[in-house]
Amino acid sequence: MADMKEEILELVLRSFADEDIRPEQIPNLDLYMDQIITIFDENLRGNKRFPEDKLLTKTMINNYSKEGVLKPVKGKKYSREHIIQMLMVYSMKNTLTIQEIKRVLSGAYAEEGFSAEELEECYRQYLTFKQIEREKMPEVIREMFRASPIELQSRKDLLVLLLSMSAMSVYMKRMAENIIDCYFTKEEN
């Protein structure tokens, strides 16, 4: 386990090498559910932990619709706006509950003048911010390693590292929850 520190630093870089669907990759025509699932599978396959993982399923889409997370669908086709909503849900679902995501999206739509174009602009800005995170966070983590007393030479050290990373995740989740609680009231649903 002598090269463990280098291996962990490589894992840090791999962890920030996920894929996104850019707005330019979203067709300007309405699509059936299977077509949307295909877009997710083809463009985000590198985000899977295991090859058999499903990024988006018919059941998920139906549940998002049923819960009111997505705007109502006309017929069996989904608009570009729906796809962007699904991408936003995909981005938040590992951190927030579906009810919290609904609260956020409903709150955004409750703002006067908020439109499909505004939603797309929010998504574009999110992707820009995410790219900044991809560039900055590996160095932040490397700096934490340098300042840490952990030697990364044993599984005990890995346990400490995992606990530390879990704590960072909790802090970020708590910040997201605080933003929701302060700025997205329940009455907007």
GROMACS .gro file of C-alpha atoms in nm:
model
  189
    1MET     CA    1   0.000   0.000   0.000
    2ALA     CA    2   0.304   0.225  -0.040
    3ASP     CA    3   0.172   0.402  -0.350
    4MET     CA    4  -0.172   0.445  -0.198
    5LYS     CA    5  -0.143   0.824  -0.174
    6GLU     CA    6  -0.074   0.849  -0.548
    7GLU     CA    7  -0.357   0.607  -0.622
    8ILE     CA    8  -0.597   0.815  -0.411
    9LEU     CA    9  -0.489   1.133  -0.590
   10GLU     CA   10  -0.562   0.955  -0.920
   11LEU     CA   11  -0.905   0.858  -0.785
   12VAL     CA   12  -0.967   1.224  -0.700
   13LEU     CA   13  -0.907   1.320  -1.063
   14ARG     CA   14  -1.127   1.034  -1.188
   15SER     CA   15  -1.403   1.139  -0.948
   16PHE     CA   16  -1.422   1.479  -1.114
   17ALA     CA   17  -1.417   1.343  -1.470
   18ASP     CA   18  -1.791   1.295  -1.506
   19GLU     CA   19  -1.993   1.374  -1.816
   20ASP     CA   20  -2.273   1.621  -1.882
   21ILE     CA   21  -2.541   1.670  -2.141
   22ARG     CA   22  -2.500   2.018  -2.283
   23PRO     CA   23  -2.809   2.207  -2.401
   24GLU     CA   24  -2.679   2.184  -2.759
   25GLN     CA   25  -2.712   1.805  -2.734
   26ILE     CA   26  -3.083   1.826  -2.653
   27PRO     CA   27  -3.304   1.814  -2.964
   28ASN     CA   28  -3.543   2.103  -3.027
   29LEU     CA   29  -3.831   1.864  -3.082
   30ASP     CA   30  -4.049   1.664  -2.848
   31LEU     CA   31  -3.932   1.312  -2.770
   32TYR     CA   32  -4.079   0.989  -2.642
   33MET     CA   33  -3.965   0.851  -2.309
   34ASP     CA   34  -3.745   0.582  -2.470
   35GLN     CA   35  -3.565   0.847  -2.675
   36ILE     CA   36  -3.488   1.050  -2.361
   37ILE     CA   37  -3.358   0.742  -2.181
   38THR     CA   38  -3.133   0.675  -2.481
   39ILE     CA   39  -2.995   1.031  -2.469
   40PHE     CA   40  -2.912   0.987  -2.100
   41ASP     CA   41  -2.756   0.643  -2.156
   42GLU     CA   42  -2.544   0.751  -2.452
   43ASN     CA   43  -2.422   1.081  -2.309
   44LEU     CA   44  -2.383   1.000  -1.939
   45ARG     CA   45  -2.264   0.639  -1.948
   46GLY     CA   46  -1.929   0.743  -1.800
   47ASN     CA   47  -2.109   0.859  -1.484
   48LYS     CA   48  -2.218   0.507  -1.394
   49ARG     CA   49  -2.047   0.341  -1.101
   50PHE     CA   50  -2.123  -0.002  -1.249
   51PRO     CA   51  -2.201  -0.075  -1.616
   52GLU     CA   52  -2.543  -0.219  -1.529
   53ASP     CA   53  -2.655   0.095  -1.339
   54LYS     CA   54  -2.954   0.280  -1.480
   55LEU     CA   55  -2.930   0.659  -1.498
   56LEU     CA   56  -3.292   0.713  -1.592
   57THR     CA   57  -3.579   0.468  -1.629
   58LYS     CA   58  -3.942   0.483  -1.737
   59THR     CA   59  -4.041   0.430  -1.373
   60MET     CA   60  -3.831   0.728  -1.263
   61ILE     CA   61  -3.982   0.953  -1.528
   62ASN     CA   62  -4.334   0.838  -1.439
   63ASN     CA   63  -4.265   0.898  -1.069
   64TYR     CA   64  -4.124   1.246  -1.135
   65SER     CA   65  -4.436   1.327  -1.337
   66LYS     CA   66  -4.671   1.178  -1.076
   67GLU     CA   67  -4.498   1.370  -0.794
   68GLY     CA   68  -4.527   1.697  -0.988
   69VAL     CA   69  -4.151   1.739  -1.018
   70LEU     CA   70  -4.189   1.770  -1.395
   71LYS     CA   71  -4.435   2.001  -1.561
   72PRO     CA   72  -4.740   1.817  -1.697
   73VAL     CA   73  -4.680   1.635  -2.025
   74LYS     CA   74  -4.899   1.687  -2.328
   75GLY     CA   75  -4.960   1.347  -2.481
   76LYS     CA   76  -4.674   1.098  -2.466
   77LYS     CA   77  -4.393   1.329  -2.579
   78TYR     CA   78  -4.161   1.533  -2.362
   79SER     CA   79  -4.037   1.880  -2.455
   80ARG     CA   80  -3.686   2.020  -2.433
   81GLU     CA   81  -3.796   2.188  -2.109
   82HIS     CA   82  -3.893   1.849  -1.964
   83ILE     CA   83  -3.553   1.706  -2.057
   84ILE     CA   84  -3.374   1.994  -1.884
   85GLN     CA   85  -3.596   1.938  -1.578
   86MET     CA   86  -3.494   1.570  -1.584
   87LEU     CA   87  -3.127   1.667  -1.608
   88MET     CA   88  -3.169   1.893  -1.306
   89VAL     CA   89  -3.343   1.616  -1.112
   90TYR     CA   90  -3.060   1.380  -1.212
   91SER     CA   91  -2.809   1.633  -1.077
   92MET     CA   92  -2.984   1.681  -0.743
   93LYS     CA   93  -3.137   1.342  -0.665
   94ASN     CA   94  -2.834   1.194  -0.490
   95THR     CA   95  -2.833   1.483  -0.242
   96LEU     CA   96  -3.192   1.601  -0.211
   97THR     CA   97  -3.524   1.425  -0.172
   98ILE     CA   98  -3.775   1.431  -0.457
   99GLN     CA   99  -3.996   1.657  -0.244
  100GLU     CA  100  -3.708   1.902  -0.195
  101ILE     CA  101  -3.634   1.900  -0.568
  102LYS     CA  102  -4.002   1.964  -0.639
  103ARG     CA  103  -3.994   2.252  -0.392
  104VAL     CA  104  -3.691   2.404  -0.566
  105LEU     CA  105  -3.827   2.369  -0.921
  106SER     CA  106  -4.174   2.488  -0.817
  107GLY     CA  107  -4.014   2.784  -0.642
  108ALA     CA  108  -3.818   2.875  -0.952
  109TYR     CA  109  -4.130   2.855  -1.169
  110ALA     CA  110  -4.322   3.066  -0.914
  111GLU     CA  111  -4.089   3.357  -0.983
  112GLU     CA  112  -4.255   3.603  -1.218
  113GLY     CA  113  -4.138   3.569  -1.577
  114PHE     CA  114  -3.963   3.235  -1.522
  115SER     CA  115  -3.985   3.043  -1.849
  116ALA     CA  116  -3.839   2.746  -2.032
  117GLU     CA  117  -3.565   2.979  -2.159
  118GLU     CA  118  -3.485   3.085  -1.801
  119LEU     CA  119  -3.470   2.720  -1.698
  120GLU     CA  120  -3.225   2.646  -1.978
  121GLU     CA  121  -3.013   2.947  -1.879
  122CYS     CA  122  -3.005   2.817  -1.518
  123TYR     CA  123  -2.888   2.480  -1.649
  124ARG     CA  124  -2.617   2.645  -1.863
  125GLN     CA  125  -2.495   2.846  -1.563
  126TYR     CA  126  -2.497   2.530  -1.351
  127LEU     CA  127  -2.275   2.354  -1.607
  128THR     CA  128  -2.034   2.650  -1.600
  129PHE     CA  129  -2.023   2.642  -1.220
  130LYS     CA  130  -1.976   2.265  -1.225
  131GLN     CA  131  -1.678   2.301  -1.459
  132ILE     CA  132  -1.519   2.545  -1.214
  133GLU     CA  133  -1.574   2.287  -0.937
  134ARG     CA  134  -1.410   2.018  -1.153
  135GLU     CA  135  -1.105   2.239  -1.196
  136LYS     CA  136  -1.076   2.369  -0.836
  137MET     CA  137  -1.187   2.082  -0.613
  138PRO     CA  138  -0.909   1.833  -0.690
  139GLU     CA  139  -0.655   2.093  -0.578
  140VAL     CA  140  -0.861   2.167  -0.263
  141ILE     CA  141  -0.860   1.796  -0.182
  142ARG     CA  142  -0.486   1.765  -0.254
  143GLU     CA  143  -0.424   2.058  -0.018
  144MET     CA  144  -0.631   1.886   0.251
  145PHE     CA  145  -0.412   1.576   0.205
  146ARG     CA  146  -0.098   1.786   0.245
  147ALA     CA  147  -0.233   1.943   0.567
  148SER     CA  148  -0.359   1.612   0.705
  149PRO     CA  149  -0.169   1.386   0.943
  150ILE     CA  150  -0.301   1.082   0.751
  151GLU     CA  151  -0.024   0.889   0.575
  152LEU     CA  152  -0.256   0.678   0.355
  153GLN     CA  153  -0.063   0.360   0.413
  154SER     CA  154  -0.329   0.133   0.558
  155ARG     CA  155  -0.700   0.055   0.555
  156LYS     CA  156  -0.725   0.239   0.887
  157ASP     CA  157  -0.604   0.553   0.705
  158LEU     CA  158  -0.859   0.488   0.431
  159LEU     CA  159  -1.133   0.462   0.693
  160VAL     CA  160  -1.033   0.803   0.831
  161LEU     CA  161  -1.029   0.943   0.477
  162LEU     CA  162  -1.374   0.800   0.401
  163LEU     CA  163  -1.512   0.946   0.725
  164SER     CA  164  -1.365   1.283   0.631
  165MET     CA  165  -1.512   1.268   0.280
  166SER     CA  166  -1.850   1.170   0.425
  167ALA     CA  167  -1.833   1.474   0.652
  168MET     CA  168  -1.762   1.701   0.351
  169SER     CA  169  -2.062   1.550   0.177
  170VAL     CA  170  -2.280   1.616   0.482
  171TYR     CA  171  -2.165   1.980   0.497
  172MET     CA  172  -2.253   2.034   0.130
  173LYS     CA  173  -2.590   1.862   0.173
  174ARG     CA  174  -2.663   2.071   0.481
  175MET     CA  175  -2.580   2.388   0.286
  176ALA     CA  176  -2.818   2.282   0.007
  177GLU     CA  177  -3.092   2.212   0.265
  178ASN     CA  178  -3.036   2.551   0.429
  179ILE     CA  179  -3.076   2.725   0.092
  180ILE     CA  180  -3.400   2.535   0.031
  181ASP     CA  181  -3.533   2.613   0.379
  182CYS     CA  182  -3.447   2.984   0.353
  183TYR     CA  183  -3.542   3.060  -0.007
  184PHE     CA  184  -3.788   2.798  -0.132
  185THR     CA  185  -4.096   2.806   0.086
  186LYS     CA  186  -4.335   2.514   0.100
  187GLU     CA  187  -4.630   2.732  -0.005
  188GLU     CA  188  -4.488   2.761  -0.360
  189ASN     CA  189  -4.568   2.395  -0.434
   0.00000   0.00000   0.00000
